[in-house]
Tab-separated table of C-alpha atoms and ligand atoms in Angstrom:
chain	number	residue	atom	x	y	z
A	76	UNK	CA	-3.555	-16.018	23.924
A	77	UNK	CA	-4.892	-19.093	25.056
A	78	UNK	CA	-2.513	-19.917	27.092
A	79	UNK	CA	-3.349	-16.416	29.320
A	80	UNK	CA	-6.524	-17.238	29.306
A	81	UNK	CA	-6.646	-20.779	31.137
A	82	UNK	CA	-3.719	-19.247	33.487
A	83	UNK	CA	-5.804	-16.450	34.831
A	84	UNK	CA	-8.303	-19.146	34.867
A	85	UNK	CA	-6.534	-22.397	36.859
A	86	UNK	CA	-4.311	-19.266	38.488
A	87	UNK	CA	-1.302	-20.352	40.938
A	88	UNK	CA	-2.613	-23.794	41.180
A	89	UNK	CA	-0.930	-25.685	37.868
A	90	UNK	CA	2.451	-25.825	37.400
A	91	UNK	CA	4.613	-25.410	34.057
A	92	UNK	CA	3.877	-29.191	33.435
A	93	UNK	CA	0.578	-29.295	34.351
A	94	UNK	CA	-0.638	-26.858	32.074
A	95	UNK	CA	1.214	-28.301	29.240
A	96	UNK	CA	-1.431	-31.584	29.952
A	97	UNK	CA	-3.780	-29.352	31.031
A	98	UNK	CA	-3.373	-27.660	27.677
A	99	UNK	CA	-3.485	-31.043	26.040
A	100	UNK	CA	-6.985	-31.338	27.312
A	101	UNK	CA	-8.425	-28.565	26.290
A	102	UNK	CA	-6.527	-29.524	22.522
A	103	UNK	CA	-8.796	-32.965	22.686
A	104	UNK	CA	-11.739	-31.279	23.499
A	105	UNK	CA	-12.099	-28.832	21.927
A	106	UNK	CA	-11.939	-31.419	18.524
A	107	UNK	CA	-14.749	-32.806	19.498
A	108	UNK	CA	-17.020	-30.103	20.677
A	109	UNK	CA	-19.795	-29.837	19.638
A	110	UNK	CA	-21.547	-27.328	16.260
A	111	UNK	CA	-23.788	-26.096	18.696
A	112	UNK	CA	-20.719	-24.365	21.044
A	113	UNK	CA	-21.016	-22.172	18.113
A	114	UNK	CA	-24.070	-20.817	18.081
A	115	UNK	CA	-25.736	-18.779	20.752
A	116	UNK	CA	-27.908	-21.220	22.190
A	117	UNK	CA	-26.013	-23.631	22.199
A	118	UNK	CA	-23.943	-25.863	24.993
A	119	UNK	CA	-20.524	-24.710	25.587
A	120	UNK	CA	-18.328	-27.498	25.826
A	121	UNK	CA	-17.019	-29.079	29.645
A	122	UNK	CA	-12.993	-28.965	29.179
A	123	UNK	CA	-11.978	-26.968	32.280
A	124	UNK	CA	-13.042	-29.384	35.300
A	125	UNK	CA	-14.437	-32.380	36.783
A	126	UNK	CA	-17.725	-32.724	38.287
A	127	UNK	CA	-17.497	-36.433	40.560
A	128	UNK	CA	-20.103	-38.381	39.875
A	129	UNK	CA	-20.527	-37.782	35.718
A	130	UNK	CA	-17.505	-39.603	33.763
A	131	UNK	CA	-16.664	-43.342	34.114
A	132	UNK	CA	-13.233	-44.532	34.126
A	133	UNK	CA	-11.999	-46.511	31.286
A	134	UNK	CA	-10.210	-50.226	31.715
A	135	UNK	CA	-6.524	-48.402	31.767
A	136	UNK	CA	-7.325	-45.460	33.730
A	137	UNK	CA	-6.716	-43.792	37.002
A	138	UNK	CA	-8.545	-40.420	38.851
A	139	UNK	CA	-6.821	-39.715	41.446
A	140	UNK	CA	-8.549	-37.132	43.863
A	141	UNK	CA	-7.127	-34.510	46.386
A	142	UNK	CA	-9.588	-35.108	49.603
A	143	UNK	CA	-7.295	-33.089	51.789
A	144	UNK	CA	-3.946	-31.777	50.996
A	145	UNK	CA	-2.866	-29.058	54.009
A	146	UNK	CA	-2.495	-28.522	57.644
A	147	UNK	CA	-3.415	-30.610	61.023
A	148	UNK	CA	-5.119	-27.350	62.015
A	149	UNK	CA	-7.666	-27.632	58.885
A	150	UNK	CA	-9.504	-24.750	57.179
A	151	UNK	CA	-12.842	-24.773	54.172
A	152	UNK	CA	-10.416	-23.942	51.497
A	153	UNK	CA	-7.944	-27.922	52.965
A	154	UNK	CA	-8.362	-30.844	54.739
A	155	UNK	CA	-5.917	-32.827	56.303
A	156	UNK	CA	-4.197	-35.185	53.761
A	157	UNK	CA	-6.081	-37.705	51.848
A	158	UNK	CA	-5.741	-39.220	48.819
A	159	UNK	CA	-8.779	-40.963	46.716
A	160	UNK	CA	-6.947	-43.229	43.595
A	161	UNK	CA	-9.476	-44.906	41.048
A	162	UNK	CA	-8.950	-48.207	39.181
A	163	UNK	CA	-10.665	-48.812	35.730
A	164	UNK	CA	-11.201	-52.157	37.435
A	165	UNK	CA	-13.658	-50.738	39.821
A	166	UNK	CA	-11.257	-50.877	42.717
A	167	UNK	CA	-10.997	-47.684	45.216
A	168	UNK	CA	-8.641	-46.616	47.786
A	169	UNK	CA	-7.861	-44.059	50.471
A	170	UNK	CA	-4.326	-43.285	51.086
A	171	UNK	CA	-4.428	-41.423	54.879
A	172	UNK	CA	-7.792	-40.105	55.917
A	173	UNK	CA	-6.560	-36.948	57.512
A	174	UNK	CA	-9.558	-34.179	59.591
A	175	UNK	CA	-12.021	-32.621	57.443
A	176	UNK	CA	-11.297	-35.314	55.096
A	177	UNK	CA	-14.811	-36.453	54.745
A	178	UNK	CA	-16.698	-34.321	53.370
A	179	UNK	CA	-14.411	-33.775	50.429
A	180	UNK	CA	-14.575	-37.967	49.673
A	181	UNK	CA	-18.294	-37.846	50.313
A	182	UNK	CA	-18.193	-35.177	47.777
A	183	UNK	CA	-17.224	-37.633	45.567
A	184	UNK	CA	-20.527	-39.012	45.515
A	185	UNK	CA	-19.616	-42.729	45.797
A	186	UNK	CA	-21.004	-45.369	46.555
A	187	UNK	CA	-19.656	-46.137	50.444
A	188	UNK	CA	-19.864	-49.710	49.794
A	189	UNK	CA	-17.172	-49.093	46.786
A	190	UNK	CA	-15.168	-47.522	49.779
A	191	UNK	CA	-13.874	-49.790	51.667
A	192	UNK	CA	-10.299	-50.044	51.829
A	193	UNK	CA	-8.154	-46.875	53.574
A	194	UNK	CA	-4.247	-46.836	54.795
A	195	UNK	CA	-3.004	-44.789	57.177
A	196	UNK	CA	0.991	-43.424	56.493
A	197	UNK	CA	1.391	-43.162	59.744
A	198	UNK	CA	-1.186	-42.223	63.379
A	199	UNK	CA	-0.438	-38.114	63.390
A	200	UNK	CA	-4.701	-37.154	63.997
A	201	UNK	CA	-3.991	-34.551	60.637
A	202	UNK	CA	-3.496	-38.388	58.685
A	203	UNK	CA	-6.005	-40.739	60.280
A	204	UNK	CA	-8.444	-37.819	62.172
A	205	UNK	CA	-11.482	-37.990	59.963
A	206	UNK	CA	-11.140	-42.473	60.655
A	207	UNK	CA	-13.966	-42.362	63.089
A	208	UNK	CA	-16.474	-39.902	61.102
A	209	UNK	CA	-16.014	-41.964	57.956
A	210	UNK	CA	-16.542	-45.217	59.276
A	211	UNK	CA	-19.722	-45.154	62.058
A	212	UNK	CA	-20.736	-41.973	59.186
A	213	UNK	CA	-20.989	-44.743	56.869
A	214	UNK	CA	-22.567	-47.036	58.334
A	215	UNK	CA	-25.452	-44.286	58.143
A	216	UNK	CA	-24.953	-44.386	54.757
A	217	UNK	CA	-25.268	-47.183	53.703
A	218	UNK	CA	-22.496	-49.301	53.802
A	219	UNK	CA	-23.065	-52.096	53.922
A	220	UNK	CA	-19.770	-53.953	53.641
A	221	UNK	CA	-17.267	-54.265	56.592
A	222	UNK	CA	-14.096	-51.949	56.701
A	223	UNK	CA	-10.374	-52.367	55.826
A	224	UNK	CA	-7.867	-50.246	56.976
A	225	UNK	CA	-3.586	-50.826	56.184
A	226	UNK	CA	-1.615	-49.215	58.631
A	227	UNK	CA	1.971	-49.653	59.919
A	228	UNK	CA	3.069	-51.479	63.656
A	229	UNK	CA	4.794	-49.022	65.936
A	230	UNK	CA	7.953	-49.032	68.399
A	231	UNK	CA	5.960	-51.362	70.285
A	232	UNK	CA	2.218	-52.658	70.154
A	233	UNK	CA	0.883	-49.807	71.978
A	234	UNK	CA	2.268	-47.258	69.505
A	235	UNK	CA	0.451	-49.587	66.307
A	236	UNK	CA	-2.348	-49.732	64.039
A	237	UNK	CA	-4.180	-52.653	65.503
A	238	UNK	CA	-3.774	-50.961	69.254
A	239	UNK	CA	-5.266	-47.185	67.598
A	240	UNK	CA	-8.170	-48.999	66.052
A	241	UNK	CA	-8.499	-51.163	68.755
A	242	UNK	CA	-8.947	-48.042	71.812
A	243	UNK	CA	-11.069	-46.262	68.754
A	244	UNK	CA	-14.224	-48.738	68.593
A	245	UNK	CA	-13.563	-48.202	72.750
A	246	UNK	CA	-13.804	-44.676	72.342
A	247	UNK	CA	-16.922	-44.930	70.390
A	248	UNK	CA	-18.685	-47.553	72.287
A	249	UNK	CA	-21.984	-45.568	73.224
A	250	UNK	CA	-21.759	-44.410	69.277
A	251	UNK	CA	-21.371	-47.860	68.506
A	252	UNK	CA	-24.261	-49.057	70.919
A	253	UNK	CA	-26.736	-46.682	69.313
A	254	UNK	CA	-26.337	-48.006	66.108
A	255	UNK	CA	-25.599	-51.886	66.133
A	256	UNK	CA	-29.375	-53.276	67.322
A	257	UNK	CA	-30.709	-50.515	65.097
A	258	UNK	CA	-29.568	-50.946	61.162
A	259	UNK	CA	-27.583	-53.631	59.513
A	260	UNK	CA	-24.418	-52.545	60.690
A	261	UNK	CA	-21.955	-54.580	59.051
A	262	UNK	CA	-20.631	-51.865	56.716
A	263	UNK	CA	-19.408	-50.989	61.018
A	264	UNK	CA	-17.482	-53.870	61.349
A	265	UNK	CA	-13.622	-53.350	60.976
A	266	UNK	CA	-11.290	-55.457	59.047
A	267	UNK	CA	-7.690	-54.528	60.310
A	268	UNK	CA	-4.672	-55.199	58.912
A	269	UNK	CA	-1.192	-53.912	60.803
A	270	UNK	CA	2.082	-54.574	58.735
A	271	UNK	CA	5.340	-54.383	60.105
A	272	UNK	CA	6.882	-50.517	59.429
A	273	UNK	CA	9.884	-50.901	58.671
A	274	UNK	CA	9.974	-53.738	56.456
A	275	UNK	CA	10.919	-52.447	52.534
A	276	UNK	CA	8.944	-52.914	50.246
A	277	UNK	CA	6.992	-55.676	51.587
A	278	UNK	CA	3.663	-56.530	49.889
A	279	UNK	CA	0.524	-55.844	52.186
A	280	UNK	CA	-1.936	-56.150	49.337
A	281	UNK	CA	-2.114	-58.367	46.949
A	282	UNK	CA	-5.735	-58.458	45.038
A	283	UNK	CA	-7.918	-57.791	41.681
A	284	UNK	CA	-4.732	-57.506	39.967
A	285	UNK	CA	-3.351	-54.837	42.421
A	286	UNK	CA	-0.360	-54.387	44.289
A	287	UNK	CA	0.667	-52.379	47.308
A	288	UNK	CA	3.915	-52.493	49.250
A	289	UNK	CA	5.000	-50.476	52.224
A	290	UNK	CA	8.303	-48.565	52.978
A	291	UNK	CA	9.742	-47.149	56.000
A	292	UNK	CA	9.495	-43.391	56.593
A	293	UNK	CA	11.110	-40.971	58.820
A	294	UNK	CA	8.628	-39.155	60.835
A	295	UNK	CA	7.850	-38.392	64.528
A	296	UNK	CA	7.853	-41.733	65.993
A	297	UNK	CA	9.285	-45.319	64.572
A	298	UNK	CA	6.431	-46.550	62.733
A	299	UNK	CA	5.607	-44.129	59.022
A	300	UNK	CA	5.747	-45.514	56.554
A	301	UNK	CA	5.214	-44.558	52.187
A	302	UNK	CA	3.155	-46.609	49.788
A	303	UNK	CA	3.629	-47.984	46.892
A	304	UNK	CA	0.684	-48.641	44.042
A	305	UNK	CA	1.554	-50.661	41.473
A	306	UNK	CA	-1.887	-51.623	38.902
A	307	UNK	CA	-2.249	-52.080	35.096
A	308	UNK	CA	1.502	-50.945	34.123
A	309	UNK	CA	0.600	-47.847	36.138
A	310	UNK	CA	3.035	-47.320	39.219
A	311	UNK	CA	1.531	-44.520	42.345
A	312	UNK	CA	3.624	-43.519	45.326
A	313	UNK	CA	2.194	-42.118	48.366
A	314	UNK	CA	4.601	-40.369	50.754
A	315	UNK	CA	2.553	-40.062	54.038
A	316	UNK	CA	4.810	-37.260	56.000
A	317	UNK	CA	8.506	-38.376	55.852
A	318	UNK	CA	11.836	-36.597	56.383
A	319	UNK	CA	13.491	-37.324	52.317
A	320	UNK	CA	14.636	-40.803	52.662
A	321	UNK	CA	16.258	-43.623	50.997
A	322	UNK	CA	13.786	-45.801	50.899
A	323	UNK	CA	11.928	-43.748	48.974
A	324	UNK	CA	14.165	-42.210	46.708
A	325	UNK	CA	14.892	-45.659	45.559
A	326	UNK	CA	11.343	-47.128	45.142
A	327	UNK	CA	9.263	-44.599	43.951
A	328	UNK	CA	11.619	-44.221	41.077
A	329	UNK	CA	9.569	-45.126	37.596
A	330	UNK	CA	6.273	-43.681	39.729
A	331	UNK	CA	3.590	-42.101	36.836
A	332	UNK	CA	2.399	-40.017	39.773
A	333	UNK	CA	4.583	-39.599	43.360
A	334	UNK	CA	3.136	-37.852	46.066
A	335	UNK	CA	5.454	-36.329	48.862
A	336	UNK	CA	4.225	-33.598	51.459
A	337	UNK	CA	5.706	-30.789	50.447
A	338	UNK	CA	5.969	-28.309	53.899
A	339	UNK	CA	6.185	-24.374	54.472
A	340	UNK	CA	9.055	-23.365	54.393
A	341	UNK	CA	11.020	-22.170	57.214
A	342	UNK	CA	10.700	-18.287	56.410
A	343	UNK	CA	6.719	-18.639	56.181
A	344	UNK	CA	6.251	-20.887	59.043
A	345	UNK	CA	8.626	-17.765	61.643
A	346	UNK	CA	6.284	-15.396	59.533
A	347	UNK	CA	3.147	-16.561	58.811
A	348	UNK	CA	2.485	-19.243	61.704
A	349	UNK	CA	4.627	-17.602	64.470
A	350	UNK	CA	6.926	-20.189	64.718
A	351	UNK	CA	10.218	-19.402	66.714
A	352	UNK	CA	13.495	-19.777	64.481
A	353	UNK	CA	14.706	-22.483	65.606
A	354	UNK	CA	10.957	-24.570	65.199
A	355	UNK	CA	10.624	-23.589	62.005
A	356	UNK	CA	13.489	-25.318	60.819
A	357	UNK	CA	13.716	-27.856	62.839
A	358	UNK	CA	9.761	-28.450	61.895
A	359	UNK	CA	9.896	-27.476	58.864
A	360	UNK	CA	13.358	-29.208	57.158
A	361	UNK	CA	13.898	-32.109	60.025
A	362	UNK	CA	10.385	-33.336	60.722
A	363	UNK	CA	8.986	-32.658	57.430
A	364	UNK	CA	10.591	-32.074	53.575
A	365	UNK	CA	11.231	-28.257	52.977
A	366	UNK	CA	10.005	-27.583	48.761
A	367	UNK	CA	13.596	-27.664	48.039
A	368	UNK	CA	13.993	-31.081	49.722
A	369	UNK	CA	11.195	-31.822	47.943
A	370	UNK	CA	12.288	-30.784	44.933
A	371	UNK	CA	16.044	-32.635	45.367
A	372	UNK	CA	14.171	-35.911	45.885
A	373	UNK	CA	11.998	-35.760	42.700
A	374	UNK	CA	14.978	-34.836	40.718
A	375	UNK	CA	16.471	-38.711	42.590
A	376	UNK	CA	12.907	-40.496	41.347
A	377	UNK	CA	12.494	-38.467	38.368
A	378	UNK	CA	8.318	-39.771	37.998
A	379	UNK	CA	6.586	-38.681	34.922
A	380	UNK	CA	4.368	-36.355	37.607
A	381	UNK	CA	5.752	-35.036	41.081
A	382	UNK	CA	2.706	-33.798	43.156
A	383	UNK	CA	3.319	-31.827	46.349
A	384	UNK	CA	1.301	-31.463	48.926
A	385	UNK	CA	1.074	-30.762	52.992
A	386	UNK	CA	0.952	-26.283	52.941
A	387	UNK	CA	-1.352	-23.771	52.757
A	388	UNK	CA	-1.723	-23.646	49.895
A	389	UNK	CA	-2.054	-20.156	48.856
A	390	UNK	CA	-2.194	-17.376	46.298
A	391	UNK	CA	0.328	-15.568	47.989
A	392	UNK	CA	1.951	-18.466	49.330
A	393	UNK	CA	1.725	-20.942	45.959
A	394	UNK	CA	4.873	-18.894	43.859
A	395	UNK	CA	7.065	-19.051	47.291
A	396	UNK	CA	6.947	-22.523	47.274
A	397	UNK	CA	7.238	-23.210	43.593
A	398	UNK	CA	10.601	-21.365	43.516
A	399	UNK	CA	11.941	-23.095	46.515
A	400	UNK	CA	10.822	-26.663	44.436
A	401	UNK	CA	12.069	-24.943	41.554
A	402	UNK	CA	15.498	-25.028	42.787
A	403	UNK	CA	16.266	-28.404	43.306
A	404	UNK	CA	14.016	-29.552	40.313
A	405	UNK	CA	12.869	-29.047	36.617
A	406	UNK	CA	10.721	-31.509	36.005
A	407	UNK	CA	7.170	-32.210	35.728
A	408	UNK	CA	4.777	-31.036	39.022
A	409	UNK	CA	1.782	-29.721	40.972
A	410	UNK	CA	1.423	-28.554	44.157
A	411	UNK	CA	-1.905	-29.891	45.428
A	412	UNK	CA	-5.134	-28.352	46.900
A	413	UNK	CA	-8.694	-29.750	47.676
A	414	UNK	CA	-10.532	-31.053	44.842
A	415	UNK	CA	-7.694	-30.980	42.348
A	416	UNK	CA	-8.023	-34.358	40.729
A	417	UNK	CA	-6.054	-36.506	38.218
A	418	UNK	CA	-6.663	-38.955	35.321
A	419	UNK	CA	-3.824	-40.811	34.281
A	420	UNK	CA	-3.076	-43.807	31.707
A	421	UNK	CA	-0.169	-44.554	30.112
A	422	UNK	CA	0.142	-42.336	27.970
A	423	UNK	CA	-1.898	-38.735	29.503
A	424	UNK	CA	-2.214	-37.311	32.510
A	425	UNK	CA	-4.709	-34.468	32.892
A	426	UNK	CA	-4.999	-32.316	35.845
A	427	UNK	CA	-8.468	-30.122	36.512
A	428	UNK	CA	-9.987	-29.729	39.228
A	429	UNK	CA	-13.620	-30.594	40.600
A	430	UNK	CA	-17.092	-28.661	41.086
A	431	UNK	CA	-18.603	-30.221	43.388
A	432	UNK	CA	-22.159	-30.170	44.583
A	433	UNK	CA	-22.505	-28.653	48.502
A	434	UNK	CA	-25.967	-30.132	48.531
A	435	UNK	CA	-25.566	-34.026	47.864
A	436	UNK	CA	-26.368	-36.852	49.709
A	437	UNK	CA	-25.650	-40.262	49.706
A	438	UNK	CA	-25.892	-43.444	47.869
A	439	UNK	CA	-28.895	-45.574	47.859
A	440	UNK	CA	-27.596	-49.174	49.758
A	441	UNK	CA	-26.357	-51.573	46.972
A	442	UNK	CA	-27.137	-54.232	48.597
A	443	UNK	CA	-30.167	-55.863	50.118
A	444	UNK	CA	-30.548	-54.832	53.869
A	445	UNK	CA	-30.861	-57.108	56.313
A	446	UNK	CA	-33.289	-56.455	59.711
A	447	UNK	CA	-31.126	-55.174	62.764
A	448	UNK	CA	-30.006	-57.715	64.854
A	449	UNK	CA	-32.150	-57.777	68.192
A	450	UNK	CA	-29.458	-59.149	70.364
A	451	UNK	CA	-27.248	-55.731	69.861
A	452	UNK	CA	-29.909	-53.749	71.023
A	453	UNK	CA	-29.380	-52.105	74.352
A	454	UNK	CA	-32.502	-51.301	76.278
A	455	UNK	CA	-32.102	-47.094	78.078
A	456	UNK	CA	-33.506	-47.298	81.144
A	457	UNK	CA	-36.869	-46.730	82.943
A	458	UNK	CA	-35.539	-43.404	83.794
A	459	UNK	CA	-34.915	-42.099	81.327
A	460	UNK	CA	-38.507	-43.697	78.573
A	461	UNK	CA	-40.206	-41.724	81.954
A	462	UNK	CA	-38.695	-38.324	80.196
A	463	UNK	CA	-41.006	-39.235	77.034
A	464	UNK	CA	-43.387	-37.213	76.191
A	465	UNK	CA	-44.946	-39.376	73.200
A	466	UNK	CA	-46.956	-36.730	71.540
A	467	UNK	CA	-49.140	-39.658	70.037
A	468	UNK	CA	-51.628	-37.345	68.231
A	469	UNK	CA	-48.307	-36.219	66.087
A	470	UNK	CA	-46.315	-39.816	65.530
A	471	UNK	CA	-49.458	-41.865	65.200
A	472	UNK	CA	-50.097	-40.223	61.909
A	473	UNK	CA	-46.561	-40.457	60.839
A	474	UNK	CA	-46.896	-44.004	61.657
A	475	UNK	CA	-49.755	-44.518	59.637
A	476	UNK	CA	-48.479	-42.829	57.038
A	477	UNK	CA	-45.398	-44.845	56.242
A	478	UNK	CA	-48.021	-48.338	56.838
A	479	UNK	CA	-50.715	-47.295	54.319
A	480	UNK	CA	-47.701	-46.602	51.803
A	481	UNK	CA	-45.327	-49.384	52.512
A	482	UNK	CA	-48.062	-52.091	53.885
A	483	UNK	CA	-45.965	-52.356	57.073
A	484	UNK	CA	-47.259	-52.654	61.174
A	485	UNK	CA	-44.797	-50.899	62.826
A	486	UNK	CA	-45.744	-48.862	66.124
A	487	UNK	CA	-43.283	-46.453	67.651
A	488	UNK	CA	-41.182	-47.685	71.014
A	489	UNK	CA	-41.669	-44.813	73.503
A	490	UNK	CA	-45.787	-44.364	74.089
B	569	LIG	ZN1	2.681	-36.437	60.803
B	570	LIG	ZN1	0.809	-34.636	58.544
């Protein structure tokens, strides 16, 4: 009966293994439930969902949040690839930051100063498309710490992460120009770390007890990688897109959580997405990893939890994907949708869905803000100024209100 109820609640999202872990969580919560739950006016223990910002991480605990699990054509239910990893030592990492994922990151209610490390597995838009929004939006949302970005080299310099970031900054010159002399723009600084894509098990990050390595991947062009994060005896592996490859099979072994793409089956690419058969086979099994290939790979890796993503995960597609994975893999498995969250320790992996506050606001700044660097302010022309309708009778009282409250003497710029 209990299992039946839980299955009804979680629908097709959590697999058999996940369900087992989930039930573990239910049991432990029931054991600590308040007696008040047994009264008609009492509270009901929160045992099924995660409310971002309400749970402390234990010193030995890892929390993984799916902030994007879908396809390049984003939709309200699924943004493109992005996984947030939070560690009990306070460190937080973003692996990929695909289109639409910034909104899901913001829903975690984490101050932007704590979100200063982003790792790109490759430079497809569905894996890096929300970086501009996160970078420049973050500066408005009180990030006062430079944003650090790690990403692979390419076959030549123009295809590498450094070139992509240089050109992104060129592309957003106008945006930066409006802000850099007006607000404390320290959070708009970018620290870019390009590393060689072809190096195997290459340490690209080693700070605060956290080691992150990269391994090559096979996808698109030269310049795709996967990541291995190790901390406090826990091993997390993140596969950005890839054809199944020997580096992942070897170096993901022993993972507590191994994430890898698990693409839409070729059949569904034809029937649901209108692909030609040739196109569906090439994209679904040669450019990406089909569910059957994903399963085979996970049978080689044998993680504590295999986590597949990168398909439209719906009530009528998930069973098809799961059945195909089960042809080649019978271990613990979750097929991710956005806002799934996993709490990982050496003894337990608990999976739940998040419930997010759609009216979330950014957190106040964590550091004292500096005055803006006026040397960076770019004046507008007399022509543009000549069009201003100053409304002193309206704007004057707004300035007076603030000046009276805060003891300042600020005057309007446009008169
Ligand atoms: Zn890709
Ligand atoms: Zn992708």
